Coordinates of C-alpha atoms and ligand atoms in Angstrom, one line a residue:
X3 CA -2.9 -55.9 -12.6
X4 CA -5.6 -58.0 -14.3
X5 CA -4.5 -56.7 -17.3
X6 CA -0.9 -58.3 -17.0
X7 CA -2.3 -60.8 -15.8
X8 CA -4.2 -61.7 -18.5
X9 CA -1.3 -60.5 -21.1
X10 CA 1.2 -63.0 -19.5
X11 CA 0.0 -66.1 -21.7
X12 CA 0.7 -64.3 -24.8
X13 CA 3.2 -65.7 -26.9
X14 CA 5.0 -62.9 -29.8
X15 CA 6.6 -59.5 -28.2
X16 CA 5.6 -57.3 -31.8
X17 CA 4.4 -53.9 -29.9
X18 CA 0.9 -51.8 -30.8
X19 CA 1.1 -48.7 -31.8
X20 CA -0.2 -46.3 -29.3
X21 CA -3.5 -45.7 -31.2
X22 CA -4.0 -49.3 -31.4
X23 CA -3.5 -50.1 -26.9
X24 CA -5.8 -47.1 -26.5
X25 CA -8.5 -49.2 -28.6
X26 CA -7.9 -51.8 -26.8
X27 CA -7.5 -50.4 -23.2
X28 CA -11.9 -51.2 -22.6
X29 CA -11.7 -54.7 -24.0
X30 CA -8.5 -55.8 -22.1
X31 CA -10.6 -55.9 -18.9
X32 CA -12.6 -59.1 -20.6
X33 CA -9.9 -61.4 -21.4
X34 CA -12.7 -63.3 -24.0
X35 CA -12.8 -59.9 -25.9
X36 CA -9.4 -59.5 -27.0
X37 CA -8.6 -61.3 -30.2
X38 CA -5.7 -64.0 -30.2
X39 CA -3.8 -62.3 -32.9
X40 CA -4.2 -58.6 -31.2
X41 CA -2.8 -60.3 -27.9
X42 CA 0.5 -61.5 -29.2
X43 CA 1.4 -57.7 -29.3
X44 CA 0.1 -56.4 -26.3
X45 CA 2.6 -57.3 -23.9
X46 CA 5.5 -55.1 -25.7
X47 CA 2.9 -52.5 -26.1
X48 CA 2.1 -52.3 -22.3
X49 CA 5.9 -51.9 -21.5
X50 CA 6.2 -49.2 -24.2
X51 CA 3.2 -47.4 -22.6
X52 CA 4.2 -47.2 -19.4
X53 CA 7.8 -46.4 -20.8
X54 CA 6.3 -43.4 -22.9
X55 CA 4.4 -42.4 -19.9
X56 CA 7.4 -42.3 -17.7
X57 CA 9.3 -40.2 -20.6
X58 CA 6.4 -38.0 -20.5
X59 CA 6.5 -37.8 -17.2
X60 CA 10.2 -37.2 -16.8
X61 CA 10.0 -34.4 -19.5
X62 CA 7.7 -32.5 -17.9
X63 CA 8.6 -31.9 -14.5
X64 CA 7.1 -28.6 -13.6
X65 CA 3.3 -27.9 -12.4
X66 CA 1.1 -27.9 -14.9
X67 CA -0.5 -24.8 -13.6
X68 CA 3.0 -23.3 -13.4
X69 CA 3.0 -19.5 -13.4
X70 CA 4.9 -18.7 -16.2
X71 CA 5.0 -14.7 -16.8
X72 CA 6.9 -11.3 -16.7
X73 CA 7.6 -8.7 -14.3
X74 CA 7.5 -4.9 -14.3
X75 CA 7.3 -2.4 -11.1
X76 CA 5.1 0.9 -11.4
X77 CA 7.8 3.4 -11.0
X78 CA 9.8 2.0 -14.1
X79 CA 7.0 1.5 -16.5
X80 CA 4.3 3.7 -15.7
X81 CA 5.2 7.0 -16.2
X82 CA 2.0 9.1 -16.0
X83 CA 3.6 10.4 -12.7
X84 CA 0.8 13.3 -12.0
X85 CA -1.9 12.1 -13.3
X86 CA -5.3 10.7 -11.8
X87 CA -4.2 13.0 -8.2
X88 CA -0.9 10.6 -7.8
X89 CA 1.4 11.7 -5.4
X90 CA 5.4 12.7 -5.5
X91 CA 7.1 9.9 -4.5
X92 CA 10.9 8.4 -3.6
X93 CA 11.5 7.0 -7.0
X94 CA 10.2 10.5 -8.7
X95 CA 12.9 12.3 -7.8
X96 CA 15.8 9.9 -8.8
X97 CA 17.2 11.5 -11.8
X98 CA 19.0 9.8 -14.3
X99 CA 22.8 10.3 -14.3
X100 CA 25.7 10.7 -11.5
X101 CA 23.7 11.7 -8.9
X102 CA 21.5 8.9 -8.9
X103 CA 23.3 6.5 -7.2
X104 CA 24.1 8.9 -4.1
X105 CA 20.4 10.0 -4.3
X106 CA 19.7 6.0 -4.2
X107 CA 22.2 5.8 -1.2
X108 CA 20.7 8.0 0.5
X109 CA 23.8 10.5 0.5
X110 CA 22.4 13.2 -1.2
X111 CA 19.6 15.0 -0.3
X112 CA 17.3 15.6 -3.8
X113 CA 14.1 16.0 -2.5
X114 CA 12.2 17.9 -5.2
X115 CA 12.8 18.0 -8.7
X116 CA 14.7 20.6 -10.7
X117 CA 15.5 21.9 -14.2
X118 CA 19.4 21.0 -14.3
X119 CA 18.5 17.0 -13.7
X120 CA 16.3 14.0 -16.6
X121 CA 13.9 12.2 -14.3
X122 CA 13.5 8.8 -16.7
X123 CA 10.4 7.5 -14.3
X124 CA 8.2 10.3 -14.7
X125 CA 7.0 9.2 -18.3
X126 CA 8.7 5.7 -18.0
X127 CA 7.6 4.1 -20.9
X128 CA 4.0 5.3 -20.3
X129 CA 2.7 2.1 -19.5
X130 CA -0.1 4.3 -17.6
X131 CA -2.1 5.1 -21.2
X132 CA -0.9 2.0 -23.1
X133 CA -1.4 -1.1 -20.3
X134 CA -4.2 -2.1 -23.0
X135 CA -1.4 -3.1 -25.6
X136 CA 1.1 -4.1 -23.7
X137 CA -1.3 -6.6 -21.5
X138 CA -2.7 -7.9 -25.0
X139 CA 1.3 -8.8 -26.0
X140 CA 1.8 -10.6 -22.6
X141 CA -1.2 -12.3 -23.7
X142 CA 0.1 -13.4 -27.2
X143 CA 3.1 -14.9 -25.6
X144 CA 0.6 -16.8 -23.1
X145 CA 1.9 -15.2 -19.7
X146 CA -0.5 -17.1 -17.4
X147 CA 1.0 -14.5 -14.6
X148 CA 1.8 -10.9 -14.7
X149 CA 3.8 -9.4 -11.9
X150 CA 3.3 -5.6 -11.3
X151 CA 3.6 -3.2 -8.8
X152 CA 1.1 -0.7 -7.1
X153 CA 2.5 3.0 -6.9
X154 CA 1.7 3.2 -3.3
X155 CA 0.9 7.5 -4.1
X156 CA -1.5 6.8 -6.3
X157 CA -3.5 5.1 -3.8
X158 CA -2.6 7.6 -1.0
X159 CA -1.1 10.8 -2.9
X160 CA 0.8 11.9 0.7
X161 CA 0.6 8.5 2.2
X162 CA -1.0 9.8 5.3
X163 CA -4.8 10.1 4.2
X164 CA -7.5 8.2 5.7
X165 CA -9.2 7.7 2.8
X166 CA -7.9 6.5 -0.5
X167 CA -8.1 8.4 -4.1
X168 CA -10.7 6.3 -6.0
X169 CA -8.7 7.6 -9.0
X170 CA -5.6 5.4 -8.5
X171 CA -7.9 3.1 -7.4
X172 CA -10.0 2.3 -10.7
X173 CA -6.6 2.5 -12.8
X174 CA -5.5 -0.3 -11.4
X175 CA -9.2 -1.9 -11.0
X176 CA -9.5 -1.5 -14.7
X177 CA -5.4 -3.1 -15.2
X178 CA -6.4 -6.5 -13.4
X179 CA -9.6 -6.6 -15.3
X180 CA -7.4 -6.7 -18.4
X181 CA -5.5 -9.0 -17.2
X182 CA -8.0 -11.4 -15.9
X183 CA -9.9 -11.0 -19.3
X184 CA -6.8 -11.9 -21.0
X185 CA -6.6 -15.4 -18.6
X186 CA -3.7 -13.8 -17.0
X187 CA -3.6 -14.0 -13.2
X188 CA -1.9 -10.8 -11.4
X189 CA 0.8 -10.9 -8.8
X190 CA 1.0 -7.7 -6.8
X191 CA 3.6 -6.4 -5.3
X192 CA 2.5 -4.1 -2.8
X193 CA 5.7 -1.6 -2.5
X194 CA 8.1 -1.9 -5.2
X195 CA 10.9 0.7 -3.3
X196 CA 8.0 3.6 -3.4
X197 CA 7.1 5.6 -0.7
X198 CA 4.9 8.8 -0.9
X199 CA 7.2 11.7 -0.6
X200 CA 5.2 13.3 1.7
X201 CA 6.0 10.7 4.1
X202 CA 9.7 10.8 3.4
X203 CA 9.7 14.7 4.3
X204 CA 7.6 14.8 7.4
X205 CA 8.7 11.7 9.1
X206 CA 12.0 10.7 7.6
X207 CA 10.3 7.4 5.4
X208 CA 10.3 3.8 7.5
X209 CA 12.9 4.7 10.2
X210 CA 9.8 6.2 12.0
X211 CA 6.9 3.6 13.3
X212 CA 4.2 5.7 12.2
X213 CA 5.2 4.2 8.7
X214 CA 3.5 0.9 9.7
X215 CA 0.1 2.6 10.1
X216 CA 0.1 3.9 7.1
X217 CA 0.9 0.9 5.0
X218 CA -1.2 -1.3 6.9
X219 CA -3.8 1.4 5.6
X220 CA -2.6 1.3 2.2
X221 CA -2.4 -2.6 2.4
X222 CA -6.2 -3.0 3.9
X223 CA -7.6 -0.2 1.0
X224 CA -6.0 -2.5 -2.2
X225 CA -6.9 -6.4 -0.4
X226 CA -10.4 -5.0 0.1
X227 CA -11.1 -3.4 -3.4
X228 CA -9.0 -6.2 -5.1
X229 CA -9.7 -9.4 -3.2
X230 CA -11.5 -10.6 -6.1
X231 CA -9.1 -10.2 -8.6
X232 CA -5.8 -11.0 -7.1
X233 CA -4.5 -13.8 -5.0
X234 CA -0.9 -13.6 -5.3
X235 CA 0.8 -10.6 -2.9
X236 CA 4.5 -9.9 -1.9
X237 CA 4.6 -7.3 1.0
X238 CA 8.2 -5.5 0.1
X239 CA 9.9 -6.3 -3.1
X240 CA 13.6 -7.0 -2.4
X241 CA 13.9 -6.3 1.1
X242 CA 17.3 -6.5 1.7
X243 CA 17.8 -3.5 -0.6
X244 CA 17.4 -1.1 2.2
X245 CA 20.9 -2.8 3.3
X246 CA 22.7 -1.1 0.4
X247 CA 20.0 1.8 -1.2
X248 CA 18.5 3.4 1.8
X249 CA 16.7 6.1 0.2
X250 CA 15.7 4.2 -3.4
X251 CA 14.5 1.5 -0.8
X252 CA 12.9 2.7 2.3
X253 CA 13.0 6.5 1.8
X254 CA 15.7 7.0 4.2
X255 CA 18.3 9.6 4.0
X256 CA 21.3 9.3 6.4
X257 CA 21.9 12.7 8.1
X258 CA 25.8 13.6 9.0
X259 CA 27.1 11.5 11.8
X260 CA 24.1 9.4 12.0
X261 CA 24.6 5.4 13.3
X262 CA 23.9 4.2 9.3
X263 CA 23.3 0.9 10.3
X264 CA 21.4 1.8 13.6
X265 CA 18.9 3.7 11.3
X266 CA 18.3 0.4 8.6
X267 CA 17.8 -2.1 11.3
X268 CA 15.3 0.2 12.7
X269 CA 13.5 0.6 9.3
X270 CA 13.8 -2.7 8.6
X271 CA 12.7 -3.7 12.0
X272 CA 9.8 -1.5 10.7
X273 CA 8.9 -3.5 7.5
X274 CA 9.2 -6.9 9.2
X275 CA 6.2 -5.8 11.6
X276 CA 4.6 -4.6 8.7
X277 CA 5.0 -7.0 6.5
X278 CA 3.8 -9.5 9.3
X279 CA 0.8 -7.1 9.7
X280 CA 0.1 -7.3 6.2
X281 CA 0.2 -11.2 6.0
X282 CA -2.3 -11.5 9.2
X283 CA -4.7 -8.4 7.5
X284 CA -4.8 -10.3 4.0
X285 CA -5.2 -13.7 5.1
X286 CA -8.6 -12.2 7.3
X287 CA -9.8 -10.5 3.8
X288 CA -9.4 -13.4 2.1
X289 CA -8.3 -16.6 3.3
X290 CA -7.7 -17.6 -0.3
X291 CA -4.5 -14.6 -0.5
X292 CA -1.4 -16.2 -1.1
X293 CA 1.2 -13.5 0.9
X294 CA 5.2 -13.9 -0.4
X295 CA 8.2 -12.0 0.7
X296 CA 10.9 -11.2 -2.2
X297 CA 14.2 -11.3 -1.8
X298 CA 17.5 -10.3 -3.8
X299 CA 18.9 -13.4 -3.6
X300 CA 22.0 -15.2 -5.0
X301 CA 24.4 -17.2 -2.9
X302 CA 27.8 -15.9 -2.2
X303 CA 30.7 -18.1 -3.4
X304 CA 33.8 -18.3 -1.2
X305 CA 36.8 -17.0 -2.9
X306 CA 39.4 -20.3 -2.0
X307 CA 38.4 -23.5 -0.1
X308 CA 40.4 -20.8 2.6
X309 CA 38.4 -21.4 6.3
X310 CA 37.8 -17.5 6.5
X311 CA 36.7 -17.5 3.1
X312 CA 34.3 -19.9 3.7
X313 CA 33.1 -17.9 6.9
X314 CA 33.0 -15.0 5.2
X315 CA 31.0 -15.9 2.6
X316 CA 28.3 -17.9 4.9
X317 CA 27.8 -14.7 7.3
X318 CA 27.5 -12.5 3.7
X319 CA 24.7 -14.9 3.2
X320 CA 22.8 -14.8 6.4
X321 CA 22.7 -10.5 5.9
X322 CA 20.3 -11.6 3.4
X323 CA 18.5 -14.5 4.9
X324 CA 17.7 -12.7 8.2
X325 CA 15.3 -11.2 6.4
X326 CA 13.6 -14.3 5.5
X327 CA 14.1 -16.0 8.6
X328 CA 12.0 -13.5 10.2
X329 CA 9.2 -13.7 7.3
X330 CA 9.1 -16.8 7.1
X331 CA 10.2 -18.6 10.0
X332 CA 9.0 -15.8 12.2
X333 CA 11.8 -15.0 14.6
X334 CA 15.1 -13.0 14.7
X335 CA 17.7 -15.3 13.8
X336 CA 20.2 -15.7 17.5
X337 CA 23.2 -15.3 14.8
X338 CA 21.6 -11.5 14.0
X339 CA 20.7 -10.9 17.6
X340 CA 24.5 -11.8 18.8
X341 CA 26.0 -9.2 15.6
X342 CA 23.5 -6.5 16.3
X343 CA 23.7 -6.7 19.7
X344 CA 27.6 -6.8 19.4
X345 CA 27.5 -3.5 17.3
X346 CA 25.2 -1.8 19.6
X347 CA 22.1 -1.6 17.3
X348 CA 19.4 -2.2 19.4
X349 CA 15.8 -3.9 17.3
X350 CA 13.3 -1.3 18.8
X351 CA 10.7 -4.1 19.5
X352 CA 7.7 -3.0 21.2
X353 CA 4.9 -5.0 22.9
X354 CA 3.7 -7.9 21.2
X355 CA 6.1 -7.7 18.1
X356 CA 7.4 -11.0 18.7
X357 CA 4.3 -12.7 18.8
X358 CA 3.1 -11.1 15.8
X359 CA 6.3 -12.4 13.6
X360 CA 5.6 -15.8 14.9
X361 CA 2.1 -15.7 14.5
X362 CA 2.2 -14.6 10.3
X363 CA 4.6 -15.9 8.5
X364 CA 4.6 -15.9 4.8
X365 CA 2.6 -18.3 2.6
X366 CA 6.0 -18.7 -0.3
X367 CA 9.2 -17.5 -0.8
X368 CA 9.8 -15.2 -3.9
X369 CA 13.0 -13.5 -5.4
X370 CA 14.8 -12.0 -7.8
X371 CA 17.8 -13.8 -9.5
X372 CA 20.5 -12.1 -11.4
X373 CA 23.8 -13.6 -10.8
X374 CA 25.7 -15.6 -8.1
X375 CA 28.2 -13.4 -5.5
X376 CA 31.8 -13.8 -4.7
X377 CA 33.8 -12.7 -1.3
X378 CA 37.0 -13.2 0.2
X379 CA 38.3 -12.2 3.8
X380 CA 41.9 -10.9 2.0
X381 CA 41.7 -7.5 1.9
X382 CA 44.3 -7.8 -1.3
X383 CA 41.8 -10.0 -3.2
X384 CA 39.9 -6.5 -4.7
X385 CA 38.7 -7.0 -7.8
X386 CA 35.0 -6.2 -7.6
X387 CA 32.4 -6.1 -10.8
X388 CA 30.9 -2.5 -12.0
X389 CA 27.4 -1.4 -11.6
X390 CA 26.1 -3.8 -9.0
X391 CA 24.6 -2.0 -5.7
X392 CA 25.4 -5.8 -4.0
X393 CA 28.9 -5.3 -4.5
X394 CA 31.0 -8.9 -5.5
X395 CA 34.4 -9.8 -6.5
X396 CA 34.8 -10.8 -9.9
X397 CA 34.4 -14.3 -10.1
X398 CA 37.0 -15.7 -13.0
X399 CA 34.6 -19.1 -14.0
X400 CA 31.9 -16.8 -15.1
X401 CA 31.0 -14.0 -18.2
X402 CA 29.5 -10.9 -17.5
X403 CA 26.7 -8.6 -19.2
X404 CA 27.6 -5.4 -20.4
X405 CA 27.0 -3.9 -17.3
X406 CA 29.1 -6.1 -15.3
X407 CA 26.7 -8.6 -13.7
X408 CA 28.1 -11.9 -14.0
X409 CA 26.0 -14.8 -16.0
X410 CA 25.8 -18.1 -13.3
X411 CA 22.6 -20.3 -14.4
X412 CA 23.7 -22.7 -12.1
X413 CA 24.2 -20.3 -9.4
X414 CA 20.1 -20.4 -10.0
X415 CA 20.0 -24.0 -8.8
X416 CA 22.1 -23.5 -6.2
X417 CA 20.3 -20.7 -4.9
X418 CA 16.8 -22.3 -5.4
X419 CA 18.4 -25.4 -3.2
X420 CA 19.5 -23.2 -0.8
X421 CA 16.2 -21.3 0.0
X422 CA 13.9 -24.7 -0.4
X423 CA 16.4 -26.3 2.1
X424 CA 16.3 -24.2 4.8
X425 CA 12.3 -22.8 4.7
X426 CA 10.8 -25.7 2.8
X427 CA 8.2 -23.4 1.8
X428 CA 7.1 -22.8 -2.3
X429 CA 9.2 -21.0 -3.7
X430 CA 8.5 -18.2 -7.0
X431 CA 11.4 -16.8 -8.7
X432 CA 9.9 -13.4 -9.9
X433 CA 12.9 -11.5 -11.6
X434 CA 15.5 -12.9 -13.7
X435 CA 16.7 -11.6 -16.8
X436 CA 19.9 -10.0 -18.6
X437 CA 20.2 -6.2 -19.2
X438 CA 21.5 -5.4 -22.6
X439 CA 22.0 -3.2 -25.8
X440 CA 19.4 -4.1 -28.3
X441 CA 20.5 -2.7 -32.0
X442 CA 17.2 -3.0 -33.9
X443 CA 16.8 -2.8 -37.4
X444 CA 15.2 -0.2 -39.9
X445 CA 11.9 -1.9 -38.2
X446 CA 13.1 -1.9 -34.7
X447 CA 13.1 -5.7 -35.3
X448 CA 16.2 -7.0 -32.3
X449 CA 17.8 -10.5 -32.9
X450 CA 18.5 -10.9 -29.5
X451 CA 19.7 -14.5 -29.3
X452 CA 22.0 -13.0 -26.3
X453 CA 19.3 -12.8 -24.2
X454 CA 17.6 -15.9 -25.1
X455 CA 20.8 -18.0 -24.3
X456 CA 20.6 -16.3 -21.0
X457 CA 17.2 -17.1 -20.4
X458 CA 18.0 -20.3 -21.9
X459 CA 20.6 -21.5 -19.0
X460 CA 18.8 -19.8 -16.2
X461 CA 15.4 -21.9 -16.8
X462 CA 17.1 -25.6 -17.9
X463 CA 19.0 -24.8 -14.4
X464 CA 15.2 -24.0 -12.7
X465 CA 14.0 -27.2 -14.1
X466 CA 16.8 -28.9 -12.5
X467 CA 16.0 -28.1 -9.6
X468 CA 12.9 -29.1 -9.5
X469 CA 12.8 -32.1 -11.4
X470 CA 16.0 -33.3 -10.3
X471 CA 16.8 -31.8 -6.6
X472 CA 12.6 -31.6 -5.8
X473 CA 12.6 -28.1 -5.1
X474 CA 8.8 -27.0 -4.8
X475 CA 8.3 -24.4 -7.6
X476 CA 5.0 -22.2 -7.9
X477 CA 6.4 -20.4 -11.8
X478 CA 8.6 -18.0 -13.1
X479 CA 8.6 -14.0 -14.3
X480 CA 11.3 -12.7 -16.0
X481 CA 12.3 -9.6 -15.3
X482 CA 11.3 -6.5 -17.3
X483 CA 9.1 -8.2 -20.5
X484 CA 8.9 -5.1 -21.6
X485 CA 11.8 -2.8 -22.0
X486 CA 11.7 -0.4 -18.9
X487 CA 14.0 1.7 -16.8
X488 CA 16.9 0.4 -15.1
X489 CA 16.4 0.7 -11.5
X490 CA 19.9 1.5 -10.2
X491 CA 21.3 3.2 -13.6
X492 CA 18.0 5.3 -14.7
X493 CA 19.1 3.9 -18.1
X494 CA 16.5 2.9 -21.3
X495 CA 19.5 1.5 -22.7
X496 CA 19.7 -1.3 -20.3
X497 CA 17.4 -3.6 -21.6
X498 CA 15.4 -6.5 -20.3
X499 CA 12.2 -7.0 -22.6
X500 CA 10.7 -9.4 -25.1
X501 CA 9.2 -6.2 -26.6
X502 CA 11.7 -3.4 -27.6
X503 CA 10.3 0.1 -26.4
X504 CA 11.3 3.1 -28.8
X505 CA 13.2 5.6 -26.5
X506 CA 16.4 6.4 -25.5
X507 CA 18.2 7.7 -22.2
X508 CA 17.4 11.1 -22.5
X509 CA 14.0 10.1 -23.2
X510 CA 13.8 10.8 -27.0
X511 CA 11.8 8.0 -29.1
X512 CA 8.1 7.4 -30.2
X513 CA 7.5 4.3 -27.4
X514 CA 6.5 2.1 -30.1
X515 CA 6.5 -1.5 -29.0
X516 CA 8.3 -3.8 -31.1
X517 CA 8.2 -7.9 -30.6
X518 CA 11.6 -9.3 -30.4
X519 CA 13.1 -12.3 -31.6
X520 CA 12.9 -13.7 -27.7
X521 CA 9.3 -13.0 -27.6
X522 CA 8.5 -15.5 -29.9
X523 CA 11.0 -17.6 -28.2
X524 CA 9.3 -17.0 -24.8
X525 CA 6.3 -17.9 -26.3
X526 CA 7.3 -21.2 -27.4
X527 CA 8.7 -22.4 -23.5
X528 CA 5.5 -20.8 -22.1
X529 CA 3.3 -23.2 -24.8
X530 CA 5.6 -26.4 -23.9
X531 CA 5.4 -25.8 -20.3
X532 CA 9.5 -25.7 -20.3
X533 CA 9.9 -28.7 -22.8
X534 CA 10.7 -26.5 -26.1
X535 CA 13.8 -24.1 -24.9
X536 CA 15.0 -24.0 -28.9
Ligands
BG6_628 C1 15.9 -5.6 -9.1 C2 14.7 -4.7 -8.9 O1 16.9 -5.1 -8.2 O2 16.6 -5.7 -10.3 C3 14.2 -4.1 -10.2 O3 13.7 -5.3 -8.2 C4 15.3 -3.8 -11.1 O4 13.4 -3.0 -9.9 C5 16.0 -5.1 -11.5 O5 15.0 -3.2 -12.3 C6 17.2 -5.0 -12.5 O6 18.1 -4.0 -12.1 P1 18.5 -2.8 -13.0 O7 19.3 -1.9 -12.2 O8 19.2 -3.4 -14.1 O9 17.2 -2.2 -13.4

């Protein structure tokens, strides 16, 4: 104010230049300091200040600690499936090919491996000997956050142990000292659809309540050894999956002329205690633990301005909110308690559940983000996309990746506005990415401007929403960094990465990591904080 003040009786209007105001900013406070032909200037130069700074401002809407990173999960990157006394789990005996998505379903029993079947997550892309390298690339790109997951039978081989193997242990001890030395914060998830076989075999995976006790165990063995070295936690990654991949999910088969969706709402009635049980156990560690749910998440578009459309495709939503409602707002939803209770699924609470989902709600929202959904409530409207276990019409506004998923960067804002409305609570988005064919060259070089477009659209739509609707964002990890396996196809060829992994479907290739053209890219946003897309 003084400084106006003072500024007001100056007569010409011919701005500073930046370097000269900053000069000036000390003397400005003693108006018999600043020399008559310097003050004719200053008045222009103080709007054009203030104007830069509100550019500046404008431009740069995100945090400036924003989290920007990568994901990965255990089962499809790590490979080393035996070693260091890990035990068989769920994802180990997925096999790559037709049977996988039955297997995933939970309709066919596979629950050892055999000779005739190509399990792609047993070697992975052997991220179990090489974390070293691929943690120094994330590095080079700047990833001030790298989301991974813990292979829940490497800490507890069966899952039923009371003590944990100080092998798995001190593998991933020795991964978030890498990290950390590389400046890059970890963000754990703690079951990224694994569950120790053992588990699945004896008591049928989270449809039994014994399954709590044993991941609360798990869950107090990895916040006590690690509550120095990571603050970031989501209890279940996608939760909602167990709606539509029982076994890949929740290690659940469905046995012939078994209630289906009597045995998910049990299981998931089972993760939402534990996953409430997890957040009050953290926080008591360490009061510092930030605890996340993750969601698949994507809003569902009706298919006409129809009424039953538009029903339709608000009750298709709330199958996939209920989960968050209870994480984070603590309490079954009364439009899930009418449809279960209209179906005749009863929620086996017991004694003090209720209390306990009130009491420990989750500190942020997270989710994954692939594309935007599409319903209608005429049964002749049929058209649905390929390859997507959340089933969708095909939505004629919007292109699709090779593998049928349909490209909606708005549908990002839209989805982030839709979650920050209803929980007001920090939201993470922690997978996003497009699946593709990479052809590299004779170097295994990829020019994958495909994937940077996608990219691209999906984070100018993120920084709309936050600069433009408000929406409270703690950072971004897109999914798969590093070339991995697909999760519902078993595919190498699907690819997500910044870094091209030599190998191919049948698991041929040399695992040589290769920086694509996006890595640079990524590199690039991650430096300007968002302000240099290319
Ligand atoms: C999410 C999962 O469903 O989507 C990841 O959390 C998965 O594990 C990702 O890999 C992409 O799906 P897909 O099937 O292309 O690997």
């Amino acid at each position: 104010m003084l400084i106006v003040f003072h500024l007001l009786q100056l007569k010409s209007h011919v701005p500073l230049t930046l370097e000269e105001l900053e000069g000036l900013k000390i003397s400005c406070y003693d108006r018999d300091k600043v020399k008559t032909n310097t003050k004719c200037r200053v008045i222009a130069s103080v709007n054009a200040l203030s104007l830069v700074k509100k550019e500046e401002e404008n431009s740069m809407p995100l945090r400036k600690d924003f989290l920007w990173g990568g994901a990965t999960a255990a089962n499809q990157c790590e490979g080393g499936f035996q070693e260091g006394g890990r035990g068989l789990a769920n994802v180990d005996v997925m096999p790559y090919g037709k049977d996988r998505f039955p297997v995933g379903m939970g309709k066919l029993k596979m629950y050892e491996c055999d000779d005739k079947h190509f399990y792609p997550g047993h070697e992975a892309i052997d991220m179990y000997h090489r974390y070293k390298e691929d943690i120094a690339l994330f590095a080079e790109m700047g990833f001030k956050v790298y989301r991974l997951s813990i292979a829940w039978s490497r800490i507890f081989p069966n899952g039923d142990e009371m003590r944990p193997n100080e092998a798995g242990l001190k593998f991933y001890d020795d991964l978030f000292d890498e990290c950390l030395n590389h400046g890059i914060e970890p963000l754990v998830t703690i079951c990224h659809f694994d569950v120790p076989m053992h588990l699945v075999e004896t008591i049928g995976g989270w449809r039994s309540r014994e399954m709590v006790n044993h991941y609360v165990r798990y869950c107090e063995a990895i916040f006590t050894r690690y509550k120095d070295k990571v603050k970031y936690w989501l209890t279940f990654n996608e939760i909602n999956i167990i709606l539509h991949l029982p076994f890949m999910g929740a290690g659940i088969f469905i046995e012939e002329g078994e209630n289906a969706e009597q045995v998910k709402y049990t299981a998931i009635h089972h993760e939402l205690v534990a996953s409430a049980l997890a957040t009050k156990l953290g926080h008591k560690i360490n009061p510092n633990f930030q605890i996340g749910c993750m969601l698949a998440a994507g809003n569902t578009y009706p298919h006409t301005c129809h009424p039953n459309d538009v029903w339709l495709s608000m009750n298709y939503d709330r199958y996939n909110y209920f989960f968050v409602d209870v994480q984070s707002r603590g309490e079954y939803p009364s439009y899930a308690l009418k449809r279960l209770e209209r179906e005749g699924i009863v929620v086996p609470f017991a004694e003090g559940d209720k209390e306990l989902l009130k009491a420990h709600t989750v500190d942020f929202i997270s989710f994954s983000y692939y594309s935007s959904r599409l319903i209608s409530a005429d049964p002749e409207v049929n058209n649905k996309t390929d390859g997507n276990a959340f089933a969708t019409l095909k939505n004629p506004y919007l292109e699709a990746s090779e593998w049928g998923w349909q490209i909606d960067p708005l549908g990002l804002r839209i989805t982030l506005n839709a979650l920050y409305d209803r929980y007001q609570k920090p939201l993470f988005i922690v997978e996003n990415g497009l699946g593709a064919v990479d052809t590299p060259d004779e170097n295994d070089y990829v020019e994958d401007d495909y994937r940077i477009t996608y990219l691209k659209e999906h984070i100018k739509a993120m920084i709309n929403a936050v600069e433009l609707d408000g929406v409270d964002l703690l950072g971004y990890t897109s999914w798969g960094c590093i070339d991995l396996i697909s999760a519902s196809t078993g595919e190498m060829k699907k690819r997500y990465g910044f870094i091209y992994v030599d190998k191919d479907n049948e698991g041929n290739g040399t695992l040589k990591r290769t920086r694509k053209k996006s890595f640079y890219w990524y590199k690039k946003v991650i430096e300007s904080n968002g302000k240099d897309l290319g």
